[in-house]
Amino acid sequence: MRPQFHLPLSTYPDVSSFTIVDNAIDLARQIGADLFASIPQVRVPPIHQPFPTMIDVDLWRGQAEGYSRDSGASLRGHIADAASESGVDIRIHGFDAKEPFIFECFTKIARSNDLSIVEASELSRQFSETLLFESGRPLLLFPATSVFGRIDTIAIAWDGSATAARAICCARIFAEQATKIQVISVTDDKQIDKANRSILMSSLKRSGLEVEDVPVQAKGKSPAAALQAAALERKADLLVAGGFGHSRIREFILGGVTRELLCKAEMPVLLAH
């Protein structure tokens, strides 16, 4: 079976970059996957003002929808040019979406694909969280730079949680082409079950992969920063992590690995919830 990757592209109010398109196409080419790019035409419902106002609401609506239309056309053009050079099978799905239900539309589309590809940033964090929680599919985050290449080494952020285990399962598409796995655990962030960690590493070795044991300490860094630093130092090509191993409310109040990765991924990161 050929993997099916979803590329949700925003057209309003923030527009997806050409960089995420290029990274997604390169990823699909490396893995031998098809790419499904969804591009919305945003529709702004009529707004009935109960009191007189200086704002021309109808003019604003028209400008917003026109901006979405023009942004979508620009993204379509870039996809067409990039696809002709890469040889990747890319389907473009255009659809109308009313504010404020755009995230919901993307989520429904994501459920029909193997994973969704998004750019990590503070602006897209709420969108990424919605996809991660509501689609039932993993999320592949890219930094806002052209970084993709062949996946030879995969770093697994292991804390023993159910979400980390699910993320490993979702990474099979990439593990089939990898030659090495790094199991990274931040030992001064939370207690790690050493026995279960050893079982995981043994299972990975029996799968035919070279496995490296990488216990690290944050030493004042955030756990997310420590994980990425360890992975990048060892030249990993992909970091695999469970999304929201703690409760979402706790991460909202205290912060956490998932929220930081959604905003500040320094390398490709596969998240699963």
PDB file of C-alpha atoms in Angstrom:
ATOM      1  CA  MET A   1       0.000   0.000   0.000  1.00  0.00           C
ATOM      2  CA  ARG A   2       1.212   3.475  -0.859  1.00  0.00           C
ATOM      3  CA  PRO A   3       1.135   5.861   2.113  1.00  0.00           C
ATOM      4  CA  GLN A   4      -1.305   8.752   1.792  1.00  0.00           C
ATOM      5  CA  PHE A   5      -0.094  12.030   3.290  1.00  0.00           C
ATOM      6  CA  HIS A   6      -2.352  15.011   3.954  1.00  0.00           C
ATOM      7  CA  LEU A   7      -1.077  18.559   3.457  1.00  0.00           C
ATOM      8  CA  PRO A   8      -3.595  21.043   4.941  1.00  0.00           C
ATOM      9  CA  LEU A   9      -2.864  24.540   3.662  1.00  0.00           C
ATOM     10  CA  SER A  10      -4.172  27.746   5.206  1.00  0.00           C
ATOM     11  CA  THR A  11      -5.338  30.631   3.020  1.00  0.00           C
ATOM     12  CA  TYR A  12      -6.716  33.044   5.642  1.00  0.00           C
ATOM     13  CA  PRO A  13      -5.894  34.878   7.826  1.00  0.00           C
ATOM     14  CA  ASP A  14      -2.379  33.375   7.779  1.00  0.00           C
ATOM     15  CA  VAL A  15      -1.159  31.738   4.600  1.00  0.00           C
ATOM     16  CA  SER A  16       0.864  28.522   4.518  1.00  0.00           C
ATOM     17  CA  SER A  17       4.413  28.964   3.255  1.00  0.00           C
ATOM     18  CA  PHE A  18       5.865  27.497   0.082  1.00  0.00           C
ATOM     19  CA  THR A  19       8.499  25.921   2.343  1.00  0.00           C
ATOM     20  CA  ILE A  20       6.023  23.513   3.964  1.00  0.00           C
ATOM     21  CA  VAL A  21       4.806  22.557   0.490  1.00  0.00           C
ATOM     22  CA  ASP A  22       8.372  21.820  -0.638  1.00  0.00           C
ATOM     23  CA  ASN A  23       9.149  19.828   2.515  1.00  0.00           C
ATOM     24  CA  ALA A  24       5.958  17.778   2.142  1.00  0.00           C
ATOM     25  CA  ILE A  25       6.679  16.990  -1.504  1.00  0.00           C
ATOM     26  CA  ASP A  26      10.258  15.972  -0.717  1.00  0.00           C
ATOM     27  CA  LEU A  27       9.018  13.754   2.124  1.00  0.00           C
ATOM     28  CA  ALA A  28       6.449  12.071  -0.121  1.00  0.00           C
ATOM     29  CA  ARG A  29       9.103  11.498  -2.779  1.00  0.00           C
ATOM     30  CA  GLN A  30      11.509   9.916  -0.282  1.00  0.00           C
ATOM     31  CA  ILE A  31       8.863   7.616   1.211  1.00  0.00           C
ATOM     32  CA  GLY A  32       7.049   6.816  -2.031  1.00  0.00           C
ATOM     33  CA  ALA A  33       3.802   8.349  -0.777  1.00  0.00           C
ATOM     34  CA  ASP A  34       0.963  10.221  -2.460  1.00  0.00           C
ATOM     35  CA  LEU A  35       0.166  13.739  -1.312  1.00  0.00           C
ATOM     36  CA  PHE A  36      -3.327  15.141  -0.769  1.00  0.00           C
ATOM     37  CA  ALA A  37      -3.248  18.936  -0.508  1.00  0.00           C
ATOM     38  CA  SER A  38      -6.409  20.536   0.889  1.00  0.00           C
ATOM     39  CA  ILE A  39      -6.903  24.231   0.135  1.00  0.00           C
ATOM     40  CA  PRO A  40      -9.948  26.053   1.508  1.00  0.00           C
ATOM     41  CA  GLN A  41     -11.858  28.958   0.062  1.00  0.00           C
ATOM     42  CA  VAL A  42     -12.778  30.739   3.258  1.00  0.00           C
ATOM     43  CA  ARG A  43     -16.327  32.086   3.451  1.00  0.00           C
ATOM     44  CA  VAL A  44     -17.176  34.718   6.046  1.00  0.00           C
ATOM     45  CA  PRO A  45     -20.860  34.606   7.067  1.00  0.00           C
ATOM     46  CA  PRO A  46     -22.835  37.863   6.992  1.00  0.00           C
ATOM     47  CA  ILE A  47     -22.488  39.859  10.169  1.00  0.00           C
ATOM     48  CA  HIS A  48     -25.549  41.737  11.346  1.00  0.00           C
ATOM     49  CA  GLN A  49     -24.556  44.731  13.460  1.00  0.00           C
ATOM     50  CA  PRO A  50     -27.141  45.594  16.141  1.00  0.00           C
ATOM     51  CA  PHE A  51     -25.794  49.164  16.280  1.00  0.00           C
ATOM     52  CA  PRO A  52     -24.409  51.570  13.676  1.00  0.00           C
ATOM     53  CA  THR A  53     -20.654  51.258  13.103  1.00  0.00           C
ATOM     54  CA  MET A  54     -17.917  52.963  11.104  1.00  0.00           C
ATOM     55  CA  ILE A  55     -16.704  49.579   9.795  1.00  0.00           C
ATOM     56  CA  ASP A  56     -17.912  48.536   6.351  1.00  0.00           C
ATOM     57  CA  VAL A  57     -18.543  44.885   7.229  1.00  0.00           C
ATOM     58  CA  ASP A  58     -19.496  43.835   3.709  1.00  0.00           C
ATOM     59  CA  LEU A  59     -16.308  45.360   2.314  1.00  0.00           C
ATOM     60  CA  TRP A  60     -14.252  43.548   4.968  1.00  0.00           C
ATOM     61  CA  ARG A  61     -15.958  40.242   4.153  1.00  0.00           C
ATOM     62  CA  GLY A  62     -15.219  40.672   0.476  1.00  0.00           C
ATOM     63  CA  GLN A  63     -11.580  41.488   1.118  1.00  0.00           C
ATOM     64  CA  ALA A  64     -11.153  38.485   3.412  1.00  0.00           C
ATOM     65  CA  GLU A  65     -12.679  36.063   0.903  1.00  0.00           C
ATOM     66  CA  GLY A  66     -10.667  37.616  -1.927  1.00  0.00           C
ATOM     67  CA  TYR A  67      -7.454  37.227   0.067  1.00  0.00           C
ATOM     68  CA  SER A  68      -8.269  33.568   0.669  1.00  0.00           C
ATOM     69  CA  ARG A  69      -9.000  33.043  -3.027  1.00  0.00           C
ATOM     70  CA  ASP A  70      -5.761  34.711  -4.152  1.00  0.00           C
ATOM     71  CA  SER A  71      -3.701  32.850  -1.546  1.00  0.00           C
ATOM     72  CA  GLY A  72      -5.203  29.546  -2.653  1.00  0.00           C
ATOM     73  CA  ALA A  73      -4.401  30.295  -6.291  1.00  0.00           C
ATOM     74  CA  SER A  74      -0.790  31.096  -5.369  1.00  0.00           C
ATOM     75  CA  LEU A  75      -0.433  27.829  -3.432  1.00  0.00           C
ATOM     76  CA  ARG A  76      -1.979  25.847  -6.303  1.00  0.00           C
ATOM     77  CA  GLY A  77       0.488  27.359  -8.741  1.00  0.00           C
ATOM     78  CA  HIS A  78       3.474  26.532  -6.557  1.00  0.00           C
ATOM     79  CA  ILE A  79       2.255  22.955  -6.030  1.00  0.00           C
ATOM     80  CA  ALA A  80       1.826  22.453  -9.772  1.00  0.00           C
ATOM     81  CA  ASP A  81       5.367  23.678 -10.484  1.00  0.00           C
ATOM     82  CA  ALA A  82       6.934  21.635  -7.685  1.00  0.00           C
ATOM     83  CA  ALA A  83       4.977  18.486  -8.577  1.00  0.00           C
ATOM     84  CA  SER A  84       6.112  18.560 -12.195  1.00  0.00           C
ATOM     85  CA  GLU A  85       9.723  18.518 -11.043  1.00  0.00           C
ATOM     86  CA  SER A  86       9.371  15.868  -8.321  1.00  0.00           C
ATOM     87  CA  GLY A  87       7.199  13.237  -9.978  1.00  0.00           C
ATOM     88  CA  VAL A  88       5.070  12.930  -6.826  1.00  0.00           C
ATOM     89  CA  ASP A  89       1.367  12.202  -7.290  1.00  0.00           C
ATOM     90  CA  ILE A  90      -0.335  15.241  -5.744  1.00  0.00           C
ATOM     91  CA  ARG A  91      -4.095  15.676  -5.585  1.00  0.00           C
ATOM     92  CA  ILE A  92      -5.416  19.136  -4.811  1.00  0.00           C
ATOM     93  CA  HIS A  93      -8.720  19.306  -2.976  1.00  0.00           C
ATOM     94  CA  GLY A  94     -10.389  22.689  -2.996  1.00  0.00           C
ATOM     95  CA  PHE A  95     -13.362  23.238  -0.735  1.00  0.00           C
ATOM     96  CA  ASP A  96     -15.515  25.995   0.711  1.00  0.00           C
ATOM     97  CA  ALA A  97     -15.244  26.455   4.479  1.00  0.00           C
ATOM     98  CA  LYS A  98     -17.150  28.905   6.618  1.00  0.00           C
ATOM     99  CA  GLU A  99     -15.545  30.706   9.502  1.00  0.00           C
ATOM    100  CA  PRO A 100     -15.188  29.497  12.262  1.00  0.00           C
ATOM    101  CA  PHE A 101     -15.402  25.866  11.066  1.00  0.00           C
ATOM    102  CA  ILE A 102     -12.235  25.661   8.957  1.00  0.00           C
ATOM    103  CA  PHE A 103     -10.293  23.552  11.483  1.00  0.00           C
ATOM    104  CA  GLU A 104     -13.192  21.104  11.662  1.00  0.00           C
ATOM    105  CA  CYS A 105     -13.171  20.708   7.861  1.00  0.00           C
ATOM    106  CA  PHE A 106      -9.425  20.009   7.838  1.00  0.00           C
ATOM    107  CA  THR A 107      -9.827  17.471  10.636  1.00  0.00           C
ATOM    108  CA  LYS A 108     -12.447  15.476   8.731  1.00  0.00           C
ATOM    109  CA  ILE A 109     -10.193  15.341   5.673  1.00  0.00           C
ATOM    110  CA  ALA A 110      -7.213  14.273   7.819  1.00  0.00           C
ATOM    111  CA  ARG A 111      -9.069  11.166   8.995  1.00  0.00           C
ATOM    112  CA  SER A 112      -8.942   9.745   5.469  1.00  0.00           C
ATOM    113  CA  ASN A 113      -5.128   9.928   5.272  1.00  0.00           C
ATOM    114  CA  ASP A 114      -2.203   8.340   7.097  1.00  0.00           C
ATOM    115  CA  LEU A 115      -0.869  11.563   8.607  1.00  0.00           C
ATOM    116  CA  SER A 116      -1.024  15.342   8.266  1.00  0.00           C
ATOM    117  CA  ILE A 117       1.968  17.578   7.559  1.00  0.00           C
ATOM    118  CA  VAL A 118       2.089  21.047   9.138  1.00  0.00           C
ATOM    119  CA  GLU A 119       4.607  23.758   9.854  1.00  0.00           C
ATOM    120  CA  ALA A 120       5.479  24.284  13.524  1.00  0.00           C
ATOM    121  CA  SER A 121       4.829  27.839  14.676  1.00  0.00           C
ATOM    122  CA  GLU A 122       3.009  29.770  17.358  1.00  0.00           C
ATOM    123  CA  LEU A 123       0.510  30.982  14.733  1.00  0.00           C
ATOM    124  CA  SER A 124      -0.461  27.442  13.734  1.00  0.00           C
ATOM    125  CA  ARG A 125      -0.380  25.896  17.230  1.00  0.00           C
ATOM    126  CA  GLN A 126      -4.137  25.874  17.790  1.00  0.00           C
ATOM    127  CA  PHE A 127      -4.681  24.347  14.350  1.00  0.00           C
ATOM    128  CA  SER A 128      -2.032  21.678  14.980  1.00  0.00           C
ATOM    129  CA  GLU A 129      -3.535  20.819  18.366  1.00  0.00           C
ATOM    130  CA  THR A 130      -6.959  20.396  16.786  1.00  0.00           C
ATOM    131  CA  LEU A 131      -5.593  18.027  14.167  1.00  0.00           C
ATOM    132  CA  LEU A 132      -3.637  16.062  16.767  1.00  0.00           C
ATOM    133  CA  PHE A 133      -6.613  15.635  19.087  1.00  0.00           C
ATOM    134  CA  GLU A 134      -9.533  15.349  16.697  1.00  0.00           C
ATOM    135  CA  SER A 135      -8.306  13.602  13.549  1.00  0.00           C
ATOM    136  CA  GLY A 136      -7.181  10.321  15.101  1.00  0.00           C
ATOM    137  CA  ARG A 137      -4.078  10.531  12.891  1.00  0.00           C
ATOM    138  CA  PRO A 138      -0.477  11.474  13.666  1.00  0.00           C
ATOM    139  CA  LEU A 139       1.001  14.852  12.868  1.00  0.00           C
ATOM    140  CA  LEU A 140       4.319  15.480  11.153  1.00  0.00           C
ATOM    141  CA  LEU A 141       5.776  18.853  12.099  1.00  0.00           C
ATOM    142  CA  PHE A 142       8.375  20.709  10.075  1.00  0.00           C
ATOM    143  CA  PRO A 143      10.382  23.765  11.086  1.00  0.00           C
ATOM    144  CA  ALA A 144       9.994  26.827   8.881  1.00  0.00           C
ATOM    145  CA  THR A 145      13.095  25.901   6.851  1.00  0.00           C
ATOM    146  CA  SER A 146      13.843  23.505   4.030  1.00  0.00           C
ATOM    147  CA  VAL A 147      15.261  20.576   5.951  1.00  0.00           C
ATOM    148  CA  PHE A 148      14.057  17.342   4.507  1.00  0.00           C
ATOM    149  CA  GLY A 149      16.287  14.539   3.300  1.00  0.00           C
ATOM    150  CA  ARG A 150      16.479  10.802   3.538  1.00  0.00           C
ATOM    151  CA  ILE A 151      15.387   9.305   6.873  1.00  0.00           C
ATOM    152  CA  ASP A 152      18.235   7.056   7.982  1.00  0.00           C
ATOM    153  CA  THR A 153      18.157   7.674  11.735  1.00  0.00           C
ATOM    154  CA  ILE A 154      15.054   8.005  13.887  1.00  0.00           C
ATOM    155  CA  ALA A 155      15.124   9.360  17.434  1.00  0.00           C
ATOM    156  CA  ILE A 156      12.372   8.134  19.767  1.00  0.00           C
ATOM    157  CA  ALA A 157      11.442  10.317  22.740  1.00  0.00           C
ATOM    158  CA  TRP A 158      10.617   7.589  25.255  1.00  0.00           C
ATOM    159  CA  ASP A 159       8.949   8.225  28.604  1.00  0.00           C
ATOM    160  CA  GLY A 160       6.979   4.999  28.879  1.00  0.00           C
ATOM    161  CA  SER A 161       3.625   6.658  28.145  1.00  0.00           C
ATOM    162  CA  ALA A 162       0.830   5.237  26.015  1.00  0.00           C
ATOM    163  CA  THR A 163       1.124   8.156  23.603  1.00  0.00           C
ATOM    164  CA  ALA A 164       4.851   7.493  23.108  1.00  0.00           C
ATOM    165  CA  ALA A 165       4.069   3.842  22.334  1.00  0.00           C
ATOM    166  CA  ARG A 166       1.392   4.923  19.850  1.00  0.00           C
ATOM    167  CA  ALA A 167       3.828   7.313  18.179  1.00  0.00           C
ATOM    168  CA  ILE A 168       6.321   4.476  17.645  1.00  0.00           C
ATOM    169  CA  CYS A 169       3.612   2.430  15.956  1.00  0.00           C
ATOM    170  CA  CYS A 170       2.707   5.374  13.712  1.00  0.00           C
ATOM    171  CA  ALA A 171       6.372   5.764  12.726  1.00  0.00           C
ATOM    172  CA  ARG A 172       6.529   2.355  11.039  1.00  0.00           C
ATOM    173  CA  ILE A 173       6.190   4.011   7.628  1.00  0.00           C
ATOM    174  CA  PHE A 174       9.536   5.708   8.256  1.00  0.00           C
ATOM    175  CA  ALA A 175      11.193   2.945  10.312  1.00  0.00           C
ATOM    176  CA  GLU A 176      10.978   0.579   7.336  1.00  0.00           C
ATOM    177  CA  GLN A 177      13.519   2.751   5.520  1.00  0.00           C
ATOM    178  CA  ALA A 178      15.672   3.632   8.536  1.00  0.00           C
ATOM    179  CA  THR A 179      18.878   1.898   9.558  1.00  0.00           C
ATOM    180  CA  LYS A 180      19.252   3.207  13.101  1.00  0.00           C
ATOM    181  CA  ILE A 181      17.041   4.043  16.084  1.00  0.00           C
ATOM    182  CA  GLN A 182      17.974   6.237  19.030  1.00  0.00           C
ATOM    183  CA  VAL A 183      15.943   5.846  22.230  1.00  0.00           C
ATOM    184  CA  ILE A 184      16.183   9.174  24.050  1.00  0.00           C
ATOM    185  CA  SER A 185      14.868   9.640  27.590  1.00  0.00           C
ATOM    186  CA  VAL A 186      15.157  12.775  29.705  1.00  0.00           C
ATOM    187  CA  THR A 187      16.000  11.191  33.040  1.00  0.00           C
ATOM    188  CA  ASP A 188      15.723  14.287  35.256  1.00  0.00           C
ATOM    189  CA  ASP A 189      12.244  15.293  34.001  1.00  0.00           C
ATOM    190  CA  LYS A 190      10.233  12.280  35.155  1.00  0.00           C
ATOM    191  CA  GLN A 191      10.900   8.793  36.453  1.00  0.00           C
ATOM    192  CA  ILE A 192      11.657   6.356  33.654  1.00  0.00           C
ATOM    193  CA  ASP A 193      10.864   2.653  34.059  1.00  0.00           C
ATOM    194  CA  LYS A 194      14.255   1.154  33.159  1.00  0.00           C
ATOM    195  CA  ALA A 195      12.917  -2.388  32.805  1.00  0.00           C
ATOM    196  CA  ASN A 196      10.244  -1.396  30.277  1.00  0.00           C
ATOM    197  CA  ARG A 197      12.760   0.775  28.458  1.00  0.00           C
ATOM    198  CA  SER A 198      15.071  -2.224  28.115  1.00  0.00           C
ATOM    199  CA  ILE A 199      12.186  -4.300  26.733  1.00  0.00           C
ATOM    200  CA  LEU A 200      11.493  -1.611  24.128  1.00  0.00           C
ATOM    201  CA  MET A 201      15.116  -1.491  23.023  1.00  0.00           C
ATOM    202  CA  SER A 202      15.275  -5.292  22.824  1.00  0.00           C
ATOM    203  CA  SER A 203      12.145  -5.368  20.658  1.00  0.00           C
ATOM    204  CA  LEU A 204      13.556  -2.746  18.310  1.00  0.00           C
ATOM    205  CA  LYS A 205      16.827  -4.675  17.973  1.00  0.00           C
ATOM    206  CA  ARG A 206      14.938  -7.862  17.150  1.00  0.00           C
ATOM    207  CA  SER A 207      13.214  -5.921  14.357  1.00  0.00           C
ATOM    208  CA  GLY A 208      16.587  -5.706  12.649  1.00  0.00           C
ATOM    209  CA  LEU A 209      17.524  -2.140  13.552  1.00  0.00           C
ATOM    210  CA  GLU A 210      20.668  -0.767  15.149  1.00  0.00           C
ATOM    211  CA  VAL A 211      19.573   0.745  18.461  1.00  0.00           C
ATOM    212  CA  GLU A 212      21.413   3.388  20.493  1.00  0.00           C
ATOM    213  CA  ASP A 213      20.637   4.018  24.156  1.00  0.00           C
ATOM    214  CA  VAL A 214      20.573   7.794  24.794  1.00  0.00           C
ATOM    215  CA  PRO A 215      19.719   8.825  28.370  1.00  0.00           C
ATOM    216  CA  VAL A 216      20.061  12.609  28.741  1.00  0.00           C
ATOM    217  CA  GLN A 217      19.536  15.239  31.416  1.00  0.00           C
ATOM    218  CA  ALA A 218      17.803  18.536  30.746  1.00  0.00           C
ATOM    219  CA  LYS A 219      20.159  20.495  33.026  1.00  0.00           C
ATOM    220  CA  GLY A 220      17.946  23.558  33.071  1.00  0.00           C
ATOM    221  CA  LYS A 221      16.645  23.231  29.540  1.00  0.00           C
ATOM    222  CA  SER A 222      13.065  22.351  28.816  1.00  0.00           C
ATOM    223  CA  PRO A 223      12.527  18.615  28.110  1.00  0.00           C
ATOM    224  CA  ALA A 224      11.561  19.438  24.504  1.00  0.00           C
ATOM    225  CA  ALA A 225      14.778  21.409  23.983  1.00  0.00           C
ATOM    226  CA  ALA A 226      16.847  18.615  25.568  1.00  0.00           C
ATOM    227  CA  LEU A 227      15.233  15.966  23.342  1.00  0.00           C
ATOM    228  CA  GLN A 228      15.785  17.942  20.155  1.00  0.00           C
ATOM    229  CA  ALA A 229      19.344  18.866  21.102  1.00  0.00           C
ATOM    230  CA  ALA A 230      20.218  15.224  21.760  1.00  0.00           C
ATOM    231  CA  ALA A 231      18.619  14.112  18.485  1.00  0.00           C
ATOM    232  CA  LEU A 232      20.285  16.832  16.409  1.00  0.00           C
ATOM    233  CA  GLU A 233      23.682  16.239  18.049  1.00  0.00           C
ATOM    234  CA  ARG A 234      23.472  12.598  16.974  1.00  0.00           C
ATOM    235  CA  LYS A 235      22.308  13.582  13.472  1.00  0.00           C
ATOM    236  CA  ALA A 236      18.846  12.065  13.715  1.00  0.00           C
ATOM    237  CA  ASP A 237      16.580  12.813  10.759  1.00  0.00           C
ATOM    238  CA  LEU A 238      13.238  12.454  12.551  1.00  0.00           C
ATOM    239  CA  LEU A 239      12.098  12.755  16.166  1.00  0.00           C
ATOM    240  CA  VAL A 240       9.140  10.588  17.235  1.00  0.00           C
ATOM    241  CA  ALA A 241       7.178  11.624  20.328  1.00  0.00           C
ATOM    242  CA  GLY A 242       3.863  11.105  22.046  1.00  0.00           C
ATOM    243  CA  GLY A 243       1.569  14.110  22.032  1.00  0.00           C
ATOM    244  CA  PHE A 244       0.189  15.333  25.367  1.00  0.00           C
ATOM    245  CA  GLY A 245       1.359  12.488  27.573  1.00  0.00           C
ATOM    246  CA  HIS A 246       0.121  14.681  30.424  1.00  0.00           C
ATOM    247  CA  SER A 247      -3.380  16.116  30.403  1.00  0.00           C
ATOM    248  CA  ARG A 248      -4.013  18.941  27.959  1.00  0.00           C
ATOM    249  CA  ILE A 249      -5.085  21.228  30.810  1.00  0.00           C
ATOM    250  CA  ARG A 250      -1.840  20.602  32.689  1.00  0.00           C
ATOM    251  CA  GLU A 251       0.217  21.417  29.592  1.00  0.00           C
ATOM    252  CA  PHE A 252      -1.835  24.565  29.020  1.00  0.00           C
ATOM    253  CA  ILE A 253      -1.094  25.775  32.553  1.00  0.00           C
ATOM    254  CA  LEU A 254       2.455  24.525  33.061  1.00  0.00           C
ATOM    255  CA  GLY A 255       3.686  24.091  29.521  1.00  0.00           C
ATOM    256  CA  GLY A 256       5.061  20.804  28.212  1.00  0.00           C
ATOM    257  CA  VAL A 257       6.940  18.940  25.516  1.00  0.00           C
ATOM    258  CA  THR A 258       4.036  18.824  23.058  1.00  0.00           C
ATOM    259  CA  ARG A 259       3.211  22.518  23.161  1.00  0.00           C
ATOM    260  CA  GLU A 260       6.847  23.493  22.736  1.00  0.00           C
ATOM    261  CA  LEU A 261       7.316  21.131  19.794  1.00  0.00           C
ATOM    262  CA  LEU A 262       4.181  22.479  18.106  1.00  0.00           C
ATOM    263  CA  CYS A 263       5.701  25.969  18.232  1.00  0.00           C
ATOM    264  CA  LYS A 264       9.451  25.371  18.069  1.00  0.00           C
ATOM    265  CA  ALA A 265      10.269  22.191  16.185  1.00  0.00           C
ATOM    266  CA  GLU A 266      13.921  22.426  15.118  1.00  0.00           C
ATOM    267  CA  MET A 267      13.728  19.224  13.060  1.00  0.00           C
ATOM    268  CA  PRO A 268      10.983  17.018  11.579  1.00  0.00           C
ATOM    269  CA  VAL A 269       8.867  15.675  14.457  1.00  0.00           C
ATOM    270  CA  LEU A 270       6.201  12.956  14.329  1.00  0.00           C
ATOM    271  CA  LEU A 271       3.572  13.408  17.061  1.00  0.00           C
ATOM    272  CA  ALA A 272       0.774  10.983  17.922  1.00  0.00           C
ATOM    273  CA  HIS A 273      -1.890  11.218  20.589  1.00  0.00           C
TER     274      HIS A 273
END
